[in-house]
Short mmCIF file of C-alpha atoms and ligand atoms in Angstrom, two decimals:
data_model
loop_
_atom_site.label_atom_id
_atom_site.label_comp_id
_atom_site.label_asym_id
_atom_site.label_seq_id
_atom_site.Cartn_x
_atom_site.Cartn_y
_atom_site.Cartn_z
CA UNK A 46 46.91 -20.53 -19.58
CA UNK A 47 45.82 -23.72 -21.13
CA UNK A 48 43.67 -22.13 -23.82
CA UNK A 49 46.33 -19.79 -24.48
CA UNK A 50 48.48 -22.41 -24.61
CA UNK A 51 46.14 -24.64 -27.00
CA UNK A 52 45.98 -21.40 -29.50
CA UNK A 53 49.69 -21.28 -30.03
CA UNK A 54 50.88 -25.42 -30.31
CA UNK A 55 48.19 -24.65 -33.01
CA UNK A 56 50.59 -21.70 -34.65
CA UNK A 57 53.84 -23.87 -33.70
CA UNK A 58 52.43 -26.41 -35.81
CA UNK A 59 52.16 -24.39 -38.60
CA UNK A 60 55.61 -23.16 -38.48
CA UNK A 61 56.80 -27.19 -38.86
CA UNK A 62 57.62 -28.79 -42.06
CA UNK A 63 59.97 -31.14 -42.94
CA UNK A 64 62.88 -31.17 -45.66
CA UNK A 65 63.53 -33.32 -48.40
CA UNK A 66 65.59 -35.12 -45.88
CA UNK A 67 63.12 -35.22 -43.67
CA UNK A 68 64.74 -33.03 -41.42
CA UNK A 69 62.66 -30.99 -39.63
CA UNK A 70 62.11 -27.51 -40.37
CA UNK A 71 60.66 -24.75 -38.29
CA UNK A 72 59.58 -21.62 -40.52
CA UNK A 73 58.24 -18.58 -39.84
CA UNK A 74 54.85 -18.17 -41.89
CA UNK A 75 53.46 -14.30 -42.88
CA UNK A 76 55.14 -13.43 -40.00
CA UNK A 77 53.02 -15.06 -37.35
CA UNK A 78 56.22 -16.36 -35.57
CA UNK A 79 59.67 -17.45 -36.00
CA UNK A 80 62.04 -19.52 -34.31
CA UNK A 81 63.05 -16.35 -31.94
CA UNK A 82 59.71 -15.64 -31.53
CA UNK A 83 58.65 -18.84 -30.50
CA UNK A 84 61.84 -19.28 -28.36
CA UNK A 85 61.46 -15.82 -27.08
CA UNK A 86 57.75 -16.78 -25.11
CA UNK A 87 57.48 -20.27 -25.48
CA UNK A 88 59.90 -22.87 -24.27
CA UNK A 89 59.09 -25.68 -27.14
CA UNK A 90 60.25 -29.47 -27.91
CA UNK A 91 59.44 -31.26 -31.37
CA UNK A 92 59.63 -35.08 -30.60
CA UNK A 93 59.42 -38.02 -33.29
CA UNK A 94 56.78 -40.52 -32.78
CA UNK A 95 59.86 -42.80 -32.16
CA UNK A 96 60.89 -40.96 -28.97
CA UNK A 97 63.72 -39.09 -30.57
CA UNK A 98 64.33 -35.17 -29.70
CA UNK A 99 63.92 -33.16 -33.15
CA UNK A 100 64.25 -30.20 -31.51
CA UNK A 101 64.50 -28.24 -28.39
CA UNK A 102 64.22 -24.48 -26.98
CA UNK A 103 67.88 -23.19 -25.81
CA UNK A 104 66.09 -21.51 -23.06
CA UNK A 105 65.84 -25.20 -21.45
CA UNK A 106 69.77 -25.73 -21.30
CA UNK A 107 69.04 -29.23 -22.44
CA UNK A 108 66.69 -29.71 -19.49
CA UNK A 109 63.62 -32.01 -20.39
CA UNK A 110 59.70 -30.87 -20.36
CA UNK A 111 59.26 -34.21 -18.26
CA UNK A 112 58.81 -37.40 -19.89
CA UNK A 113 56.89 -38.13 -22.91
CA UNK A 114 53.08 -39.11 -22.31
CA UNK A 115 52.09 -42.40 -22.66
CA UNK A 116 49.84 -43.27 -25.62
CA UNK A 117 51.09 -39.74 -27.36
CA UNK A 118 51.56 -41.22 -30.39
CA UNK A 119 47.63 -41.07 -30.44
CA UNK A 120 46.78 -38.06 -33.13
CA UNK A 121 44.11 -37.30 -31.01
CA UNK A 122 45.49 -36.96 -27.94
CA UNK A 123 46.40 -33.48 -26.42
CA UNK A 124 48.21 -33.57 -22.50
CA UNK A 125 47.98 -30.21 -20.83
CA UNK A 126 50.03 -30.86 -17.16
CA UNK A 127 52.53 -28.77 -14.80
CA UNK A 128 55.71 -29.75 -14.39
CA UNK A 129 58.84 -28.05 -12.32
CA UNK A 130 62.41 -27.51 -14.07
CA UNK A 131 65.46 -28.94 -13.18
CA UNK A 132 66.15 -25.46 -12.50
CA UNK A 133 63.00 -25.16 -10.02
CA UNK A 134 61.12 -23.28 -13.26
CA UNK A 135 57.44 -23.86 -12.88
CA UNK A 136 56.41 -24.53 -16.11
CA UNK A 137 52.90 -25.40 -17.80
CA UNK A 138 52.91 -27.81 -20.47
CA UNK A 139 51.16 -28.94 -23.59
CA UNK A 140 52.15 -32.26 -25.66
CA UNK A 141 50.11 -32.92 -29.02
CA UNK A 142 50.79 -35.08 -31.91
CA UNK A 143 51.08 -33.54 -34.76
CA UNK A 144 51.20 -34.76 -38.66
CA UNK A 145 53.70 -33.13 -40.94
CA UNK A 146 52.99 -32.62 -44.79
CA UNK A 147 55.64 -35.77 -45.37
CA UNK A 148 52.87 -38.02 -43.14
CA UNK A 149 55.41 -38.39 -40.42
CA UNK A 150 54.11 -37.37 -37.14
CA UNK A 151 56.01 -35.63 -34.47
CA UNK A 152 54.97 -34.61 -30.91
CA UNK A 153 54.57 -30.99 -29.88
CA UNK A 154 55.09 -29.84 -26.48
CA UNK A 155 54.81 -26.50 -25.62
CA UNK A 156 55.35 -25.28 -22.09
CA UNK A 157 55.09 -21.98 -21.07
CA UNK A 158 56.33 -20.52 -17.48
CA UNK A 159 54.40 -20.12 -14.29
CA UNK A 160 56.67 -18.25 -12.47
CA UNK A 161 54.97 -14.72 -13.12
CA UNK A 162 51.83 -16.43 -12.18
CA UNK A 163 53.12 -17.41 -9.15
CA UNK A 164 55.24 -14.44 -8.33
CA UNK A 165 51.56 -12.65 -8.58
CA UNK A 166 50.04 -15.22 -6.20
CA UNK A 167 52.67 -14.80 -3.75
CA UNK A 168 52.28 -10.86 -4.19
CA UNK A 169 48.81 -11.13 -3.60
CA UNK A 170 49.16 -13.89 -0.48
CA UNK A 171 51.70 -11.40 1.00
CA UNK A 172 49.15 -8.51 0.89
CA UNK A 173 46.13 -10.18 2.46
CA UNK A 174 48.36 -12.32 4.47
CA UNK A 175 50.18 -9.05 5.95
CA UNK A 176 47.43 -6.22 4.94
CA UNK A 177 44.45 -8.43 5.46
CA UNK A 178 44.74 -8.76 9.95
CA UNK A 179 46.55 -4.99 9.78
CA UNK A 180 43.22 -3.70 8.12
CA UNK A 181 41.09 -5.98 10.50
CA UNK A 182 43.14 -4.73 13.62
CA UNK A 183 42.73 -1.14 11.78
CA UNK A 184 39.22 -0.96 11.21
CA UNK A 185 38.59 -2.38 14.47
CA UNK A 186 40.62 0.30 16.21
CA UNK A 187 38.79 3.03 14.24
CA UNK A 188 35.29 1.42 14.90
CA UNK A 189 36.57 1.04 19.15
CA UNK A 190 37.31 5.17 18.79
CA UNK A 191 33.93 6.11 16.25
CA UNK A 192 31.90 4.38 18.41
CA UNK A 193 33.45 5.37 22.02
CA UNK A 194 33.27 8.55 20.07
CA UNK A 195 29.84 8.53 19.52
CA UNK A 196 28.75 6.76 22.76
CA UNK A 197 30.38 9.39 24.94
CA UNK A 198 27.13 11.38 24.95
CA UNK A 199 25.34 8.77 26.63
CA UNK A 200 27.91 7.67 29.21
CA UNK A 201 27.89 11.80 30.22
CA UNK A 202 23.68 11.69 29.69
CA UNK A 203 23.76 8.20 32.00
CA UNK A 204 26.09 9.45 34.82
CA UNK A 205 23.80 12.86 34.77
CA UNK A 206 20.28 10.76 34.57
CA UNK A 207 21.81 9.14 37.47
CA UNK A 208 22.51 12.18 39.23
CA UNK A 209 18.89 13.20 39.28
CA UNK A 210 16.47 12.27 42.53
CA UNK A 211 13.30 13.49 43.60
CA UNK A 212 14.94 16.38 45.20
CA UNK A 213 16.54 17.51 42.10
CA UNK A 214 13.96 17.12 39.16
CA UNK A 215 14.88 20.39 38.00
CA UNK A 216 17.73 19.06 36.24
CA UNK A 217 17.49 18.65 33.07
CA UNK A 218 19.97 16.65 30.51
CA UNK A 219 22.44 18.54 28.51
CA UNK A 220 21.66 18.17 24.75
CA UNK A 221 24.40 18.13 22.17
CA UNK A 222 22.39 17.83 19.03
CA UNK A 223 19.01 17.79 19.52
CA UNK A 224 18.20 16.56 15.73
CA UNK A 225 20.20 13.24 15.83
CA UNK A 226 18.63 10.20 17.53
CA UNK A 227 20.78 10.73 20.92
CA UNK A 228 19.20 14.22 21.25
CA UNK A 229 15.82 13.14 20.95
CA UNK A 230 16.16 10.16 23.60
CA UNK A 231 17.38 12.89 25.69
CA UNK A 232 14.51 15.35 24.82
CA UNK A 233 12.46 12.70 25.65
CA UNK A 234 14.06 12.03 29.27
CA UNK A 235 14.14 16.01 29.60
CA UNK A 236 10.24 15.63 28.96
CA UNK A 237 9.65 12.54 31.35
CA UNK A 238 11.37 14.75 34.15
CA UNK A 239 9.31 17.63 33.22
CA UNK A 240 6.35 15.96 33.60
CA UNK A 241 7.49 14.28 36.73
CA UNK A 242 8.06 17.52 38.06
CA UNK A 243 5.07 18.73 37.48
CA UNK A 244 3.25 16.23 39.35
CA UNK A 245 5.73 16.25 42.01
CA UNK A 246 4.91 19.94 42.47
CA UNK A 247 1.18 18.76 42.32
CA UNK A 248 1.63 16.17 45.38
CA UNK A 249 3.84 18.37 47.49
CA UNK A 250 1.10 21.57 46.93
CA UNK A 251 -1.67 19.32 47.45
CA UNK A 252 -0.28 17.42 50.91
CA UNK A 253 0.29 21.00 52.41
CA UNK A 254 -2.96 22.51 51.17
CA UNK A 255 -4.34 19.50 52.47
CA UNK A 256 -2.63 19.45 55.61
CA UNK A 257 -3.05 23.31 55.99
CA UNK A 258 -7.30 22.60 55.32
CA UNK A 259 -6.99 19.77 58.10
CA UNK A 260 -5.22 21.85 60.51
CA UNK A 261 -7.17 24.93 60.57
CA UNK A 262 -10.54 23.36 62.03
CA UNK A 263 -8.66 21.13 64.40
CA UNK A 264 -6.83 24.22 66.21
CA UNK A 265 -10.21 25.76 66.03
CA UNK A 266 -11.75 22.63 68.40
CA UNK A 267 -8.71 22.01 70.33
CA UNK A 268 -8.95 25.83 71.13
CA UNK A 269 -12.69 25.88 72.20
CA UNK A 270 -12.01 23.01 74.25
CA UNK A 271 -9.10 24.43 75.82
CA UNK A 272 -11.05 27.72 76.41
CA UNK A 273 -14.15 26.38 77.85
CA UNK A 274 -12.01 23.71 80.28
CA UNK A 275 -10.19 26.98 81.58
CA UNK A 276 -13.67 28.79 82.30
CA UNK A 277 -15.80 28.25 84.33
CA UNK A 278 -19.50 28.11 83.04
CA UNK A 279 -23.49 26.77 83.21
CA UNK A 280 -25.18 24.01 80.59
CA UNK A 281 -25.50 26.61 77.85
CA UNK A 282 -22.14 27.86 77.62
CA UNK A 283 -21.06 23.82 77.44
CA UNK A 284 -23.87 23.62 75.16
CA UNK A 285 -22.38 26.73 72.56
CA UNK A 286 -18.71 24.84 73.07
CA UNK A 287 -19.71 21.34 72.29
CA UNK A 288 -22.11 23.04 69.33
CA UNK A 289 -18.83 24.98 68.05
CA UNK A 290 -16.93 21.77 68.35
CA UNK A 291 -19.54 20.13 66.49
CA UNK A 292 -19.47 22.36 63.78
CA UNK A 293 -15.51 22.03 62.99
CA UNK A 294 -15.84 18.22 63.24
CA UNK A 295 -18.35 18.42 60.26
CA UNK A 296 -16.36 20.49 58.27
CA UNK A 297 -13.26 18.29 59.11
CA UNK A 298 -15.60 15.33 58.03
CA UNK A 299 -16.54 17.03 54.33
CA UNK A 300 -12.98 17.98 53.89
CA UNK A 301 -11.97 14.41 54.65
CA UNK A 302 -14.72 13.41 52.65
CA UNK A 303 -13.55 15.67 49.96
CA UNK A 304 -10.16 14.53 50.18
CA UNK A 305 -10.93 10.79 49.95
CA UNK A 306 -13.19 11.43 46.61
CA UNK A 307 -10.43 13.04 44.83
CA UNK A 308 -7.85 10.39 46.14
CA UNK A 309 -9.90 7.51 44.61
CA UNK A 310 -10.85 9.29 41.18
CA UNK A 311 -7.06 9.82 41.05
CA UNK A 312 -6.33 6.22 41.46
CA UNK A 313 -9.30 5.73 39.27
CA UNK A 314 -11.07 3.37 41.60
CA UNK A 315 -14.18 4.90 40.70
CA UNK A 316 -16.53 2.54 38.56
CA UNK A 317 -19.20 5.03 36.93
CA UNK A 318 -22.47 2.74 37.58
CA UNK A 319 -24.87 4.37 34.39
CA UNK A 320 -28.08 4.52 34.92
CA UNK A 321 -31.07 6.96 33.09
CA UNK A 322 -31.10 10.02 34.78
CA UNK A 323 -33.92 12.82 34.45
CA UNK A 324 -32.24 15.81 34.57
CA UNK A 325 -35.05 18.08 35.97
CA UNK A 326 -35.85 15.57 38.58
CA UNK A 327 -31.74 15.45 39.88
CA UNK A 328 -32.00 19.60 40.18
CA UNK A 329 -34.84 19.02 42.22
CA UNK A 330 -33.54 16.64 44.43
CA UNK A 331 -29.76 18.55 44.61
CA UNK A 332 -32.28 21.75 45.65
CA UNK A 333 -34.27 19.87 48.11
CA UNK A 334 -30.47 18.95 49.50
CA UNK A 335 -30.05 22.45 50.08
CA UNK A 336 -33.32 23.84 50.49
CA UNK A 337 -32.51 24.49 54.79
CA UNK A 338 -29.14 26.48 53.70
CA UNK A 339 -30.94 28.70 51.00
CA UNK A 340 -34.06 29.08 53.38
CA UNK A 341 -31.87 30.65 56.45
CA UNK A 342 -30.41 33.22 53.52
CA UNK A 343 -33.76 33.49 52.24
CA UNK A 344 -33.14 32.72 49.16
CA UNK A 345 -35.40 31.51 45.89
CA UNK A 346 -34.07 28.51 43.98
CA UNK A 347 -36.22 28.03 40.84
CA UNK A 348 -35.94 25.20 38.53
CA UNK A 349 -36.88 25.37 34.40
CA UNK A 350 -36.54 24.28 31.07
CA UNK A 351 -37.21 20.80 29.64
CA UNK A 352 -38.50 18.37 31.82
CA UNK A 353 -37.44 15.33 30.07
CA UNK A 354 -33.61 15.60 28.75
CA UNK A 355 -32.50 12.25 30.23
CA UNK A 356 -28.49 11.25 30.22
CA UNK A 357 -26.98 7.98 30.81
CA UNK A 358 -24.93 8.88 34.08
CA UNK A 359 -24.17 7.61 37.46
CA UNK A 360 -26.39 9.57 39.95
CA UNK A 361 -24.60 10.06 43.02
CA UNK A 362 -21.45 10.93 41.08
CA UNK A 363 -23.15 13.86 38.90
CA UNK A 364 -25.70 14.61 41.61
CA UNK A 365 -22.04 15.36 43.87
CA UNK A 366 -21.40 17.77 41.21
CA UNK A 367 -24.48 19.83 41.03
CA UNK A 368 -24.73 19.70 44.94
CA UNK A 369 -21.48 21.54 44.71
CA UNK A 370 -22.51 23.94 42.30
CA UNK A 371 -26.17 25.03 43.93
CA UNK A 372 -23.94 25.11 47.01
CA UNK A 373 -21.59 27.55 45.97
CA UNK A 374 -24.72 29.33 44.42
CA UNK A 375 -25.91 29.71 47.76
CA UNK A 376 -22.69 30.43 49.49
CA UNK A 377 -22.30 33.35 47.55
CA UNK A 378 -25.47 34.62 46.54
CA UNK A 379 -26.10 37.66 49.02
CA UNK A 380 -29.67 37.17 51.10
CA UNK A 381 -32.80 37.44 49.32
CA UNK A 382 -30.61 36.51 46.32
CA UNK A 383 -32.12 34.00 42.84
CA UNK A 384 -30.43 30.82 42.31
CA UNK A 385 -32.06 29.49 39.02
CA UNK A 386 -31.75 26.04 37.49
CA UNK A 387 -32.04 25.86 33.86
CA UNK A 388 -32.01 22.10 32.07
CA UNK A 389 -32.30 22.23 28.17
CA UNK A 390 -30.39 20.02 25.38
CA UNK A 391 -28.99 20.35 21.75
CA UNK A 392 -29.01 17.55 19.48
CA UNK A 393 -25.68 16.15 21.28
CA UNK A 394 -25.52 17.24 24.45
CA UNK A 395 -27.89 17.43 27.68
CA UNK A 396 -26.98 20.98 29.25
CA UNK A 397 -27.69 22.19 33.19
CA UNK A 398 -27.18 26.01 34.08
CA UNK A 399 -26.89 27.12 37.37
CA UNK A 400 -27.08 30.90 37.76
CA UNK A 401 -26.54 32.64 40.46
CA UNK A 402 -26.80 36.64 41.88
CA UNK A 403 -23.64 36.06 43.45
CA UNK A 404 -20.73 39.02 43.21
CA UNK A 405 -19.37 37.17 40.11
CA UNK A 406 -15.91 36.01 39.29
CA UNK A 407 -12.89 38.06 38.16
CA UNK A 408 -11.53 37.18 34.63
CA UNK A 409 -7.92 36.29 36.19
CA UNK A 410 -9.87 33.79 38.67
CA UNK A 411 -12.05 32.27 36.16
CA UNK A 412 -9.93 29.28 34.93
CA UNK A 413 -8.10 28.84 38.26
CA UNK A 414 -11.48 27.88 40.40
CA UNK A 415 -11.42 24.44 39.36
CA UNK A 416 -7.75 24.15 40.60
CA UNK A 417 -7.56 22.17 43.62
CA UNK A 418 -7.85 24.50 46.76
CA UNK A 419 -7.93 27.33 45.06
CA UNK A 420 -10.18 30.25 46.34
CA UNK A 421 -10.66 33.56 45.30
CA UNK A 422 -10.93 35.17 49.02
CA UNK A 423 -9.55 32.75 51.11
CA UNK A 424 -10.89 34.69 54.09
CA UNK A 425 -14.33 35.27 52.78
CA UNK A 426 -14.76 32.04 51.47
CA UNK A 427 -13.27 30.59 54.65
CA UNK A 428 -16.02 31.90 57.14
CA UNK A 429 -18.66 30.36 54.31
CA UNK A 430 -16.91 27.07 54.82
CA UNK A 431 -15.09 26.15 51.91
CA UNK A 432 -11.61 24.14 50.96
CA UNK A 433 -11.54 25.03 47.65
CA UNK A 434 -11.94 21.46 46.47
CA UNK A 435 -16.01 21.57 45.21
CA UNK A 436 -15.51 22.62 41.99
CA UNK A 437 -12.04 20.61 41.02
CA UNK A 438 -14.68 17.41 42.25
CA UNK A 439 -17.19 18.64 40.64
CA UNK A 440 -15.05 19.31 36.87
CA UNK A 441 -13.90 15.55 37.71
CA UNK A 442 -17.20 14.24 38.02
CA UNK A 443 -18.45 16.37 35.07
CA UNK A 444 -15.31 14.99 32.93
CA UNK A 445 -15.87 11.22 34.37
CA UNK A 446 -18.95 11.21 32.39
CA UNK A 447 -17.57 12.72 29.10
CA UNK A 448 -19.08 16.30 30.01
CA UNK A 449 -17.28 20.15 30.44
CA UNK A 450 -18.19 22.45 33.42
CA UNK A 451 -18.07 26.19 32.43
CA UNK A 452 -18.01 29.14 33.85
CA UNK A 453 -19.75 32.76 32.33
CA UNK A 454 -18.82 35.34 35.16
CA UNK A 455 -18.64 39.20 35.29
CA UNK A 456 -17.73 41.02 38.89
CA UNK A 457 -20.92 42.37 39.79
CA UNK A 458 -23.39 40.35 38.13
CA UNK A 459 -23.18 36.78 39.07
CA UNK A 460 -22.14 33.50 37.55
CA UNK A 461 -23.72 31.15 35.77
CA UNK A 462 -21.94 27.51 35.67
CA UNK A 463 -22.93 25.27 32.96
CA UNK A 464 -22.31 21.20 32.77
CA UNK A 465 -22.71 19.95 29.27
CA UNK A 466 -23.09 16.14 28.75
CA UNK A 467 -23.01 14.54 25.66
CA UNK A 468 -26.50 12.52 25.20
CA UNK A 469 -25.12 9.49 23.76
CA UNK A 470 -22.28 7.86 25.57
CA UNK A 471 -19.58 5.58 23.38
CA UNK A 472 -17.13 4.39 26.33
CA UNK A 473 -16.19 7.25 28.44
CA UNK A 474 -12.78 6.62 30.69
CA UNK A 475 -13.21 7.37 34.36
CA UNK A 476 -10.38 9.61 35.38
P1 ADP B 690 -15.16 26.38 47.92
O1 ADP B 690 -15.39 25.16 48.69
O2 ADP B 690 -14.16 27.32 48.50
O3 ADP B 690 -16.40 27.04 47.45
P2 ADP B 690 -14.87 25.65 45.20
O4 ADP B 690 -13.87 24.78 44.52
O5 ADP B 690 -16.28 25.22 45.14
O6 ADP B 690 -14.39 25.82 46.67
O7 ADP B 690 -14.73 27.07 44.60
C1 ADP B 690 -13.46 27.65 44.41
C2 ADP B 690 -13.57 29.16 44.52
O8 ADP B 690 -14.31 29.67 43.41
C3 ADP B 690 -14.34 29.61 45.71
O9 ADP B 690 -13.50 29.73 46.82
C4 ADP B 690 -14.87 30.95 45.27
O10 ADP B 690 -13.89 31.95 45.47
C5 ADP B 690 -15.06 30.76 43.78
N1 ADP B 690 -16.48 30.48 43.45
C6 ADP B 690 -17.04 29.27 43.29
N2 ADP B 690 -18.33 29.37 42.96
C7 ADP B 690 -18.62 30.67 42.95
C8 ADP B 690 -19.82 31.43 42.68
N3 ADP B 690 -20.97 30.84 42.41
N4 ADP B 690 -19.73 32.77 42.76
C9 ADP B 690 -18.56 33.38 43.06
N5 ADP B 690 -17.40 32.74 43.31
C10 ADP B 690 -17.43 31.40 43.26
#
């Protein structure tokens, strides 16, 4: 406003002059402004440097721009200031001294209205001062809905989730959109539970295989006992009972045995101790283990191959392995059967066959062996003593030491298991 207001005292002053009277004149010159035009914008006073009124605008009813600034009869001195009407007019004023071609100098004040200023101010105040808290209130009411909105998936998911117990890990989570980030969380849960059930499963087949393994020699003693209390009989018939009884007892110490193996690998309490280990020398111990079992089936046991392929390995736990394995060998090799032991190595890995002239193993059985409990004939394998659990040990023992246990099988014409263990060991995690 005040440059503006600069620019036109500039064009006022032009339009001055005085008369030969030295009356002063206001002209319009090439038709930059004349008296109207000047009147019509610009509310204007033309003082004398005496302090007499030349002229004034008409628009100002005789009102005064305020009184004159001191020290205005300086040439150089320009006063911009506001000033309010008589009328309550807001008004923005210039004063500047200015020479006329007669050498008399008169003071020009231009002053120019605020009001449309302020009537835009007051606009504007209105607007944020009404619109400002009803677009606050507004956007927080929409941003309260969007997000309740949005958030209702995972108040339904939550009470659901909640809803869930051991009993009931079949649920599952109902997914709305499985592409935006609420739909994955979820997948993720769905996942968890999955998994969760799974092992569930595991625990609950495991405690009743277990229990069912545990039970079956323990009605077999408590039987015999009961039996032979009822009847009367001499020192051998005692002798067969107690032997009997003796016999379940062992088995119910190898399952328990068994049973406590697995239940420390699974809590990983089992510290691999590495030591070198000849593997032509552990055959021949794990054979001279089982030398009396294979000797009342008269069977052969033969061990080959290299005699010095050496692995980093804990004995005991991969000897447990390879006792399994020659045991089942000689479990189900007929009599008069071949059990052969064959120890070679590739540039990685140390390898250990065991081959057997055993009736073989169906395709559809071949990857469920190592399952925990699992037998092919439960009541063939039953009478040779097994739980099922040798070979899920023995894969765990195999696997403790960074290895894979195999199994080449056709009905008919044997197995042969293989244990591969790589030759040089990094940092192998004991599961
Ligand atoms: P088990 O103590 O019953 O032998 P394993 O885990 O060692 O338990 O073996 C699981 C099942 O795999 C056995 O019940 C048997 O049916 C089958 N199996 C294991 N080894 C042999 C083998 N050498 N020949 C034929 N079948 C075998």
């Amino acid at each position: 406003m005040d440059s503006s207001l600069h620019r036109d005292v500039e064009t006022v002053e032009g339009a001055l002059s005085a008369d030969r009277n030295g009356r002063l004149q206001i002209s319009s010159r090439e038709g930059e402004a004349d008296e109207d035009d000047l009147d019509r914008g610009y509310l204007l006073e033309v003082w004398s440097a005496d302090g007499k009124l030349l002229y004034r605008s008409e628009q100002l009813r005789g009102q005064a721009l305020g009184p004159l600034p001191t020290g205005s009869a300086d040439s150089n001195r320009q006063h911009a200031h506001s000033l309010r009407l008589a009328s309550g007019m807001r008004l923005r004023s210039i004063s500047r001294v200015h020479r006329l071609a007669d050498g008399n100098a008169v003071i020009v004040r231009l002053a120019v209205s605020q009001e449309p200023l302020w009537h835009e101010f007051w606009e504007m105040a209105t607007v944020l001062g009404i619109g400002l808290p009803l677009t606050v209130i507004l956007v927080a009411l929409t941003g309260y809905l969007v997000a309740a909105r949005a958030l209702k998936p995972v108040d339904s998911m939550a009470q659901r989730a909640a809803q869930i117990t051991a009993e009931q890990l079949n649920e599952r989570l109902q997914i709305e959109n499985p592409k935006d980030e609420l739909g994955q969380l979820g997948a993720a849960f769905n996942n968890t539970l999955a998994r969760l059930e799974r092992s569930f499963d595991q625990l609950r087949r495991f405690t009743a295989d277990a229990s069912h393994e545990l039970r079956t020699p323990l009605t077999a003693i408590q039987s015999v006992g009961e039996v032979s209390l009822k009847m009367p009989g001499d020192v051998s018939y005692y002798r067969d009972t107690i032997g009997s009884m003796l016999e379940e007892t062992n088995r119910l110490t190898q399952l328990v045995d068994s049973l406590l193996t697995m239940a420390r690998a699974d809590a990983g309490r089992i510290q691999l101790h590495r030591v070198e280990v000849n593997l032509f020398d552990l055959a021949g111990e794990t054979v001279g283990l089982l030398e009396v079992l294979a000797e009342e089936k008269q069977q052969t046991i033969l061990i080959d191959g290299n005699r010095s392929t050496t692995v980093k390995a804990d004995r005991t736990i991969l000897r447990q392995s390879l006792v399994n394995l020659v045991h089942n060998a000689v479990k189900y090799s007929p009599e008069h059967g071949e059990i052969r032991l064959r120890i070679h190595e590739t540039e990685q890995d140390a390898i250990v066959e065991v081959e057997d002239s055993g009736p073989g193993i169906a395709p559809e059985h071949r990857t469920r062996i190592f399952e925990r409990f699992y037998r092919v004939d439960k009541s063939r394998t039953r009478a040779a003593g097994g739980a099922g659990l040798g070979l899920s040990i023995a894969q765990w023992a195999v696997s403790a030491h960074g290895g894979t246990i195999e199994v080449q099988s056709e009905p008919g014409s044997g197995s042969i298991f293989q244990i591969c263990l790589p030759k040089h060991v990094s940092s192998v995690a004991v599961r």
